[in-house]
PDB file of C-alpha atoms in Angstrom:
ATOM      1  CA  GLY A   6      -4.362 188.542 311.735  1.00  0.00           C
ATOM      2  CA  ALA A   7      -1.593 191.042 311.402  1.00  0.00           C
ATOM      3  CA  GLY A   8      -2.110 194.189 309.430  1.00  0.00           C
ATOM      4  CA  VAL A   9       0.069 195.600 306.693  1.00  0.00           C
ATOM      5  CA  SER A  10       3.652 195.949 307.805  1.00  0.00           C
ATOM      6  CA  GLN A  11       6.450 197.980 306.280  1.00  0.00           C
ATOM      7  CA  SER A  12      10.153 198.079 306.842  1.00  0.00           C
ATOM      8  CA  PRO A  13      12.224 199.916 307.696  1.00  0.00           C
ATOM      9  CA  SER A  14      10.123 202.433 309.598  1.00  0.00           C
ATOM     10  CA  ASN A  15      12.749 205.082 309.019  1.00  0.00           C
ATOM     11  CA  LYS A  16      15.539 205.279 306.478  1.00  0.00           C
ATOM     12  CA  VAL A  17      18.178 207.956 306.187  1.00  0.00           C
ATOM     13  CA  THR A  18      20.389 207.782 303.130  1.00  0.00           C
ATOM     14  CA  GLU A  19      22.827 209.902 301.221  1.00  0.00           C
ATOM     15  CA  LYS A  20      22.015 211.420 297.884  1.00  0.00           C
ATOM     16  CA  GLY A  21      22.910 209.047 295.081  1.00  0.00           C
ATOM     17  CA  LYS A  22      22.463 205.841 297.065  1.00  0.00           C
ATOM     18  CA  ASP A  23      19.874 203.188 296.251  1.00  0.00           C
ATOM     19  CA  VAL A  24      17.194 202.235 298.777  1.00  0.00           C
ATOM     20  CA  GLU A  25      14.730 199.366 299.068  1.00  0.00           C
ATOM     21  CA  LEU A  26      11.474 199.651 300.942  1.00  0.00           C
ATOM     22  CA  ARG A  27       9.503 196.569 301.874  1.00  0.00           C
ATOM     23  CA  CYS A  28       5.785 195.959 302.267  1.00  0.00           C
ATOM     24  CA  ASP A  29       4.121 192.873 303.737  1.00  0.00           C
ATOM     25  CA  PRO A  30       0.419 192.997 302.882  1.00  0.00           C
ATOM     26  CA  ILE A  31      -2.368 191.328 304.772  1.00  0.00           C
ATOM     27  CA  SER A  32      -2.336 187.631 304.000  1.00  0.00           C
ATOM     28  CA  GLY A  33      -4.641 186.799 301.112  1.00  0.00           C
ATOM     29  CA  HIS A  34      -4.935 190.347 299.822  1.00  0.00           C
ATOM     30  CA  THR A  35      -4.386 190.308 296.076  1.00  0.00           C
ATOM     31  CA  ALA A  36      -4.261 194.044 295.475  1.00  0.00           C
ATOM     32  CA  LEU A  37      -1.315 196.110 296.694  1.00  0.00           C
ATOM     33  CA  TYR A  38      -0.680 199.822 296.324  1.00  0.00           C
ATOM     34  CA  TRP A  39       2.265 202.121 296.922  1.00  0.00           C
ATOM     35  CA  TYR A  40       1.764 205.797 297.734  1.00  0.00           C
ATOM     36  CA  ARG A  41       4.105 208.652 298.529  1.00  0.00           C
ATOM     37  CA  GLN A  42       3.299 211.455 300.936  1.00  0.00           C
ATOM     38  CA  SER A  43       5.492 214.516 301.019  1.00  0.00           C
ATOM     39  CA  LEU A  44       5.518 216.691 304.123  1.00  0.00           C
ATOM     40  CA  GLY A  45       2.115 218.238 304.747  1.00  0.00           C
ATOM     41  CA  GLN A  46       0.672 216.850 301.534  1.00  0.00           C
ATOM     42  CA  GLY A  47      -1.863 214.264 300.526  1.00  0.00           C
ATOM     43  CA  LEU A  48      -1.058 210.848 299.189  1.00  0.00           C
ATOM     44  CA  GLU A  49       0.334 210.489 295.704  1.00  0.00           C
ATOM     45  CA  PHE A  50      -0.372 207.184 293.963  1.00  0.00           C
ATOM     46  CA  LEU A  51       2.730 205.407 292.685  1.00  0.00           C
ATOM     47  CA  ILE A  52       1.910 201.879 291.534  1.00  0.00           C
ATOM     48  CA  TYR A  53      -0.745 199.177 291.806  1.00  0.00           C
ATOM     49  CA  PHE A  54      -0.254 195.410 291.856  1.00  0.00           C
ATOM     50  CA  GLN A  55      -2.853 192.758 291.211  1.00  0.00           C
ATOM     51  CA  GLY A  56      -1.144 189.546 292.189  1.00  0.00           C
ATOM     52  CA  ASN A  57       2.414 189.768 290.913  1.00  0.00           C
ATOM     53  CA  SER A  58       1.674 191.992 287.956  1.00  0.00           C
ATOM     54  CA  ALA A  59       1.578 195.772 287.951  1.00  0.00           C
ATOM     55  CA  PRO A  60      -1.027 196.923 285.439  1.00  0.00           C
ATOM     56  CA  ASP A  61      -0.820 200.519 286.595  1.00  0.00           C
ATOM     57  CA  LYS A  62       2.603 202.073 287.028  1.00  0.00           C
ATOM     58  CA  SER A  63       1.434 205.488 285.991  1.00  0.00           C
ATOM     59  CA  GLY A  64       2.328 207.168 289.269  1.00  0.00           C
ATOM     60  CA  LEU A  65       6.013 206.312 289.328  1.00  0.00           C
ATOM     61  CA  PRO A  66       7.710 209.732 289.092  1.00  0.00           C
ATOM     62  CA  SER A  67      10.792 208.646 287.156  1.00  0.00           C
ATOM     63  CA  ASP A  68      12.663 205.600 285.897  1.00  0.00           C
ATOM     64  CA  ARG A  69      14.679 205.657 289.126  1.00  0.00           C
ATOM     65  CA  PHE A  70      11.612 204.176 290.796  1.00  0.00           C
ATOM     66  CA  SER A  71      10.679 200.530 290.365  1.00  0.00           C
ATOM     67  CA  ALA A  72       8.690 197.956 292.290  1.00  0.00           C
ATOM     68  CA  GLU A  73       8.160 194.253 292.248  1.00  0.00           C
ATOM     69  CA  ARG A  74       5.962 191.784 293.990  1.00  0.00           C
ATOM     70  CA  THR A  75       6.746 188.118 294.409  1.00  0.00           C
ATOM     71  CA  GLY A  76       4.527 185.204 295.330  1.00  0.00           C
ATOM     72  CA  GLY A  77       1.544 187.501 295.330  1.00  0.00           C
ATOM     73  CA  SER A  78       2.654 188.759 298.711  1.00  0.00           C
ATOM     74  CA  VAL A  79       5.685 190.864 299.653  1.00  0.00           C
ATOM     75  CA  SER A  80       6.455 193.913 297.563  1.00  0.00           C
ATOM     76  CA  THR A  81       9.646 195.924 297.309  1.00  0.00           C
ATOM     77  CA  LEU A  82       9.857 199.529 296.134  1.00  0.00           C
ATOM     78  CA  THR A  83      13.329 200.441 294.923  1.00  0.00           C
ATOM     79  CA  ILE A  84      14.585 203.965 294.419  1.00  0.00           C
ATOM     80  CA  GLN A  85      17.884 204.235 292.591  1.00  0.00           C
ATOM     81  CA  ARG A  86      20.267 207.177 292.831  1.00  0.00           C
ATOM     82  CA  THR A  87      18.123 208.876 295.442  1.00  0.00           C
ATOM     83  CA  GLN A  88      17.598 212.625 295.307  1.00  0.00           C
ATOM     84  CA  GLN A  89      16.621 215.010 298.075  1.00  0.00           C
ATOM     85  CA  GLU A  90      13.164 215.446 296.540  1.00  0.00           C
ATOM     86  CA  ASP A  91      12.572 211.735 297.130  1.00  0.00           C
ATOM     87  CA  SER A  92      12.350 212.453 300.865  1.00  0.00           C
ATOM     88  CA  ALA A  93       8.828 211.527 301.927  1.00  0.00           C
ATOM     89  CA  VAL A  94       6.787 208.913 303.733  1.00  0.00           C
ATOM     90  CA  TYR A  95       6.151 205.903 301.526  1.00  0.00           C
ATOM     91  CA  LEU A  96       2.922 204.118 302.345  1.00  0.00           C
ATOM     92  CA  CYS A  97       1.785 200.709 301.247  1.00  0.00           C
ATOM     93  CA  ALA A  98      -1.803 199.489 301.268  1.00  0.00           C
ATOM     94  CA  SER A  99      -3.473 196.212 300.425  1.00  0.00           C
ATOM     95  CA  SER A 100      -7.032 195.139 299.753  1.00  0.00           C
ATOM     96  CA  SER A 101      -8.795 191.867 299.218  1.00  0.00           C
ATOM     97  CA  THR A 102     -10.149 192.743 295.800  1.00  0.00           C
ATOM     98  CA  SER A 103     -10.290 195.554 293.344  1.00  0.00           C
ATOM     99  CA  GLY A 104     -14.055 195.817 293.195  1.00  0.00           C
ATOM    100  CA  GLU A 105     -16.646 198.477 293.732  1.00  0.00           C
ATOM    101  CA  TYR A 106     -15.830 198.666 297.393  1.00  0.00           C
ATOM    102  CA  ASN A 107     -12.404 197.628 298.490  1.00  0.00           C
ATOM    103  CA  GLU A 108     -11.234 199.112 301.724  1.00  0.00           C
ATOM    104  CA  GLN A 109      -7.527 199.669 301.499  1.00  0.00           C
ATOM    105  CA  PHE A 110      -5.646 198.810 304.673  1.00  0.00           C
ATOM    106  CA  PHE A 111      -2.557 200.924 305.128  1.00  0.00           C
ATOM    107  CA  GLY A 112       0.777 200.119 306.666  1.00  0.00           C
ATOM    108  CA  PRO A 113       2.552 202.527 309.040  1.00  0.00           C
ATOM    109  CA  GLY A 114       4.817 203.799 306.284  1.00  0.00           C
ATOM    110  CA  THR A 115       8.545 204.232 305.794  1.00  0.00           C
ATOM    111  CA  ARG A 116       9.903 207.710 306.360  1.00  0.00           C
ATOM    112  CA  LEU A 117      12.716 208.253 303.869  1.00  0.00           C
ATOM    113  CA  THR A 118      15.169 211.092 304.356  1.00  0.00           C
ATOM    114  CA  VAL A 119      17.725 211.792 301.661  1.00  0.00           C
ATOM    115  CA  LEU A 120      20.572 213.979 302.832  1.00  0.00           C
TER     116      LEU A 120
ATOM    117  CA  SER B  23      -1.366 215.836 291.051  1.00  0.00           C
ATOM    118  CA  GLN B  24      -4.069 215.684 293.714  1.00  0.00           C
ATOM    119  CA  GLN B  25      -7.645 215.825 292.515  1.00  0.00           C
ATOM    120  CA  GLY B  26      -9.194 216.527 295.853  1.00  0.00           C
ATOM    121  CA  GLU B  27      -8.922 219.676 297.832  1.00  0.00           C
ATOM    122  CA  GLU B  28      -9.881 219.760 301.470  1.00  0.00           C
ATOM    123  CA  ASP B  29     -11.102 222.872 303.148  1.00  0.00           C
ATOM    124  CA  PRO B  30     -10.001 224.145 305.559  1.00  0.00           C
ATOM    125  CA  GLN B  31      -6.359 223.099 305.542  1.00  0.00           C
ATOM    126  CA  ALA B  32      -6.307 223.352 309.330  1.00  0.00           C
ATOM    127  CA  LEU B  33      -9.020 223.557 311.956  1.00  0.00           C
ATOM    128  CA  SER B  34      -8.799 224.029 315.739  1.00  0.00           C
ATOM    129  CA  ILE B  35     -11.871 223.687 317.929  1.00  0.00           C
ATOM    130  CA  GLN B  36     -12.723 223.144 321.572  1.00  0.00           C
ATOM    131  CA  GLU B  37     -13.470 219.649 322.777  1.00  0.00           C
ATOM    132  CA  GLY B  38     -17.177 218.949 322.542  1.00  0.00           C
ATOM    133  CA  GLU B  39     -17.757 221.169 319.525  1.00  0.00           C
ATOM    134  CA  ASN B  40     -18.579 219.861 316.085  1.00  0.00           C
ATOM    135  CA  ALA B  41     -15.950 219.824 313.325  1.00  0.00           C
ATOM    136  CA  THR B  42     -16.820 220.148 309.648  1.00  0.00           C
ATOM    137  CA  MET B  43     -14.394 219.481 306.832  1.00  0.00           C
ATOM    138  CA  ASN B  44     -15.094 219.827 303.128  1.00  0.00           C
ATOM    139  CA  CYS B  45     -13.677 218.147 300.062  1.00  0.00           C
ATOM    140  CA  SER B  46     -14.009 219.083 296.417  1.00  0.00           C
ATOM    141  CA  TYR B  47     -13.066 216.935 293.450  1.00  0.00           C
ATOM    142  CA  LYS B  48     -12.971 217.271 289.693  1.00  0.00           C
ATOM    143  CA  THR B  49     -13.845 214.070 287.864  1.00  0.00           C
ATOM    144  CA  SER B  50     -16.736 211.617 288.015  1.00  0.00           C
ATOM    145  CA  ILE B  51     -16.474 209.069 290.797  1.00  0.00           C
ATOM    146  CA  ASN B  52     -17.830 205.696 291.894  1.00  0.00           C
ATOM    147  CA  ASN B  53     -17.536 206.477 295.546  1.00  0.00           C
ATOM    148  CA  LEU B  54     -15.836 208.824 297.968  1.00  0.00           C
ATOM    149  CA  GLN B  55     -14.069 207.743 301.121  1.00  0.00           C
ATOM    150  CA  TRP B  56     -12.753 209.565 304.165  1.00  0.00           C
ATOM    151  CA  TYR B  57      -9.572 208.510 305.933  1.00  0.00           C
ATOM    152  CA  ARG B  58      -7.885 209.585 309.113  1.00  0.00           C
ATOM    153  CA  GLN B  59      -4.133 209.799 309.661  1.00  0.00           C
ATOM    154  CA  ASN B  60      -2.387 210.147 312.975  1.00  0.00           C
ATOM    155  CA  SER B  61       1.124 211.563 313.223  1.00  0.00           C
ATOM    156  CA  GLY B  62       1.812 211.401 309.493  1.00  0.00           C
ATOM    157  CA  ARG B  63       1.711 207.613 309.341  1.00  0.00           C
ATOM    158  CA  GLY B  64      -0.761 204.938 308.312  1.00  0.00           C
ATOM    159  CA  LEU B  65      -4.274 205.857 307.270  1.00  0.00           C
ATOM    160  CA  VAL B  66      -7.427 204.427 308.751  1.00  0.00           C
ATOM    161  CA  HIS B  67     -10.587 204.115 306.682  1.00  0.00           C
ATOM    162  CA  LEU B  68     -13.510 205.938 308.296  1.00  0.00           C
ATOM    163  CA  ILE B  69     -16.488 205.874 305.982  1.00  0.00           C
ATOM    164  CA  LEU B  70     -17.465 205.373 302.351  1.00  0.00           C
ATOM    165  CA  ILE B  71     -20.309 207.027 300.496  1.00  0.00           C
ATOM    166  CA  ARG B  72     -21.405 205.817 297.082  1.00  0.00           C
ATOM    167  CA  SER B  73     -22.067 208.186 294.214  1.00  0.00           C
ATOM    168  CA  ASN B  74     -25.826 207.529 294.387  1.00  0.00           C
ATOM    169  CA  GLU B  75     -25.994 208.328 298.098  1.00  0.00           C
ATOM    170  CA  ARG B  76     -26.390 211.796 299.558  1.00  0.00           C
ATOM    171  CA  GLU B  77     -25.757 211.241 303.240  1.00  0.00           C
ATOM    172  CA  LYS B  78     -24.329 208.563 305.483  1.00  0.00           C
ATOM    173  CA  HIS B  79     -23.813 208.205 309.199  1.00  0.00           C
ATOM    174  CA  SER B  80     -21.398 206.169 311.272  1.00  0.00           C
ATOM    175  CA  GLY B  81     -21.282 206.824 314.997  1.00  0.00           C
ATOM    176  CA  ARG B  82     -20.260 210.449 315.468  1.00  0.00           C
ATOM    177  CA  LEU B  83     -19.458 210.813 311.774  1.00  0.00           C
ATOM    178  CA  ARG B  84     -21.788 212.223 309.153  1.00  0.00           C
ATOM    179  CA  VAL B  85     -20.796 212.424 305.513  1.00  0.00           C
ATOM    180  CA  THR B  86     -22.646 214.188 302.742  1.00  0.00           C
ATOM    181  CA  LEU B  87     -22.049 214.009 299.017  1.00  0.00           C
ATOM    182  CA  ASP B  88     -23.211 216.435 296.347  1.00  0.00           C
ATOM    183  CA  THR B  89     -22.222 215.054 292.966  1.00  0.00           C
ATOM    184  CA  SER B  90     -23.647 218.082 291.143  1.00  0.00           C
ATOM    185  CA  LYS B  91     -21.190 220.300 292.993  1.00  0.00           C
ATOM    186  CA  LYS B  92     -18.515 217.609 293.164  1.00  0.00           C
ATOM    187  CA  SER B  93     -18.136 218.109 296.881  1.00  0.00           C
ATOM    188  CA  SER B  94     -18.388 216.208 300.131  1.00  0.00           C
ATOM    189  CA  SER B  95     -18.349 217.124 303.783  1.00  0.00           C
ATOM    190  CA  LEU B  96     -17.345 215.238 306.898  1.00  0.00           C
ATOM    191  CA  LEU B  97     -18.920 216.245 310.195  1.00  0.00           C
ATOM    192  CA  ILE B  98     -17.555 214.963 313.489  1.00  0.00           C
ATOM    193  CA  THR B  99     -19.964 215.647 316.316  1.00  0.00           C
ATOM    194  CA  ALA B 100     -19.085 216.080 319.990  1.00  0.00           C
ATOM    195  CA  SER B 101     -15.363 216.142 319.232  1.00  0.00           C
ATOM    196  CA  ARG B 102     -12.842 214.542 321.544  1.00  0.00           C
ATOM    197  CA  ALA B 103      -9.143 215.145 322.046  1.00  0.00           C
ATOM    198  CA  ALA B 104      -8.515 211.759 320.445  1.00  0.00           C
ATOM    199  CA  ASP B 105     -10.040 213.044 317.199  1.00  0.00           C
ATOM    200  CA  THR B 106      -6.941 215.189 316.665  1.00  0.00           C
ATOM    201  CA  ALA B 107      -5.531 213.966 313.352  1.00  0.00           C
ATOM    202  CA  SER B 108      -5.389 214.733 309.653  1.00  0.00           C
ATOM    203  CA  TYR B 109      -8.441 213.827 307.608  1.00  0.00           C
ATOM    204  CA  PHE B 110      -8.330 213.029 303.900  1.00  0.00           C
ATOM    205  CA  CYS B 111     -11.011 212.450 301.323  1.00  0.00           C
ATOM    206  CA  ALA B 112     -10.322 209.990 298.527  1.00  0.00           C
ATOM    207  CA  THR B 113     -12.290 209.527 295.348  1.00  0.00           C
ATOM    208  CA  ARG B 114     -12.528 206.185 293.603  1.00  0.00           C
ATOM    209  CA  SER B 115     -12.462 205.945 289.859  1.00  0.00           C
ATOM    210  CA  LEU B 116     -11.271 203.539 287.224  1.00  0.00           C
ATOM    211  CA  SER B 117      -7.844 204.196 285.811  1.00  0.00           C
ATOM    212  CA  ASN B 118      -6.993 204.108 282.131  1.00  0.00           C
ATOM    213  CA  PHE B 119      -5.600 200.639 282.822  1.00  0.00           C
ATOM    214  CA  GLY B 120      -8.910 199.318 284.128  1.00  0.00           C
ATOM    215  CA  ASN B 121      -7.950 199.119 287.765  1.00  0.00           C
ATOM    216  CA  GLU B 122      -9.608 201.086 290.462  1.00  0.00           C
ATOM    217  CA  LYS B 123      -7.730 204.074 291.719  1.00  0.00           C
ATOM    218  CA  LEU B 124      -8.020 206.191 294.848  1.00  0.00           C
ATOM    219  CA  THR B 125      -7.094 209.838 294.477  1.00  0.00           C
ATOM    220  CA  PHE B 126      -6.477 211.603 297.759  1.00  0.00           C
ATOM    221  CA  GLY B 127      -7.004 215.214 298.679  1.00  0.00           C
ATOM    222  CA  THR B 128      -4.479 217.353 300.495  1.00  0.00           C
ATOM    223  CA  GLY B 129      -6.063 216.865 303.909  1.00  0.00           C
ATOM    224  CA  THR B 130      -7.408 218.882 306.824  1.00  0.00           C
ATOM    225  CA  ARG B 131      -5.373 219.006 309.998  1.00  0.00           C
ATOM    226  CA  LEU B 132      -7.850 218.917 312.894  1.00  0.00           C
ATOM    227  CA  THR B 133      -6.769 219.884 316.412  1.00  0.00           C
ATOM    228  CA  ILE B 134      -9.129 219.403 319.330  1.00  0.00           C
ATOM    229  CA  ILE B 135      -8.316 221.627 322.285  1.00  0.00           C
ATOM    230  CA  PRO B 136      -9.099 219.957 325.625  1.00  0.00           C
TER     231      PRO B 136
END
């Protein structure tokens, strides 16, 4: 069984461009999370999916950020009109359930650099 | 904003020594977890301690939890060069939307000197 995969691994873009980051969770995992990690910092929660719905979007920093999940599997995080402060590593995690103990399995992340 | 604060921010020790990292948090929790991150990429789950537990062991790892002080510590015994990484604590709680939420600390960068 493959782990969580993310693509691209690195993305360099110009300020003002839109970017899409992809996450492939572990097969069968219903819960999916997006986090952002700025240089030298901890992880900042962005959004949580249970199946295809996102009951908790409270971490999205602005309306330039959006995410969707289709077929209860792949998720895409979209950042519109990127800004330099969006530069960070974006990490995706999935888990089999959102219960008392649900180990989150993390992908390798996408390093986004906005010039 | 990050709830957890790890202490120290960075730690360098000789191989074979023990490494202790601390984490403080602010709100009530269901459990606390420690993760390891190599080279600023994906995190690996190390150990979980429930709010009604005080100490837990896993191999060379020992975790303590003091809910009265809202703090936890991670001890790595007999450190190895391969233990060089960043270590994060994460507290689990329920969000206002009813889903569980992990809140990560800022991390401790551990360097093991061969």
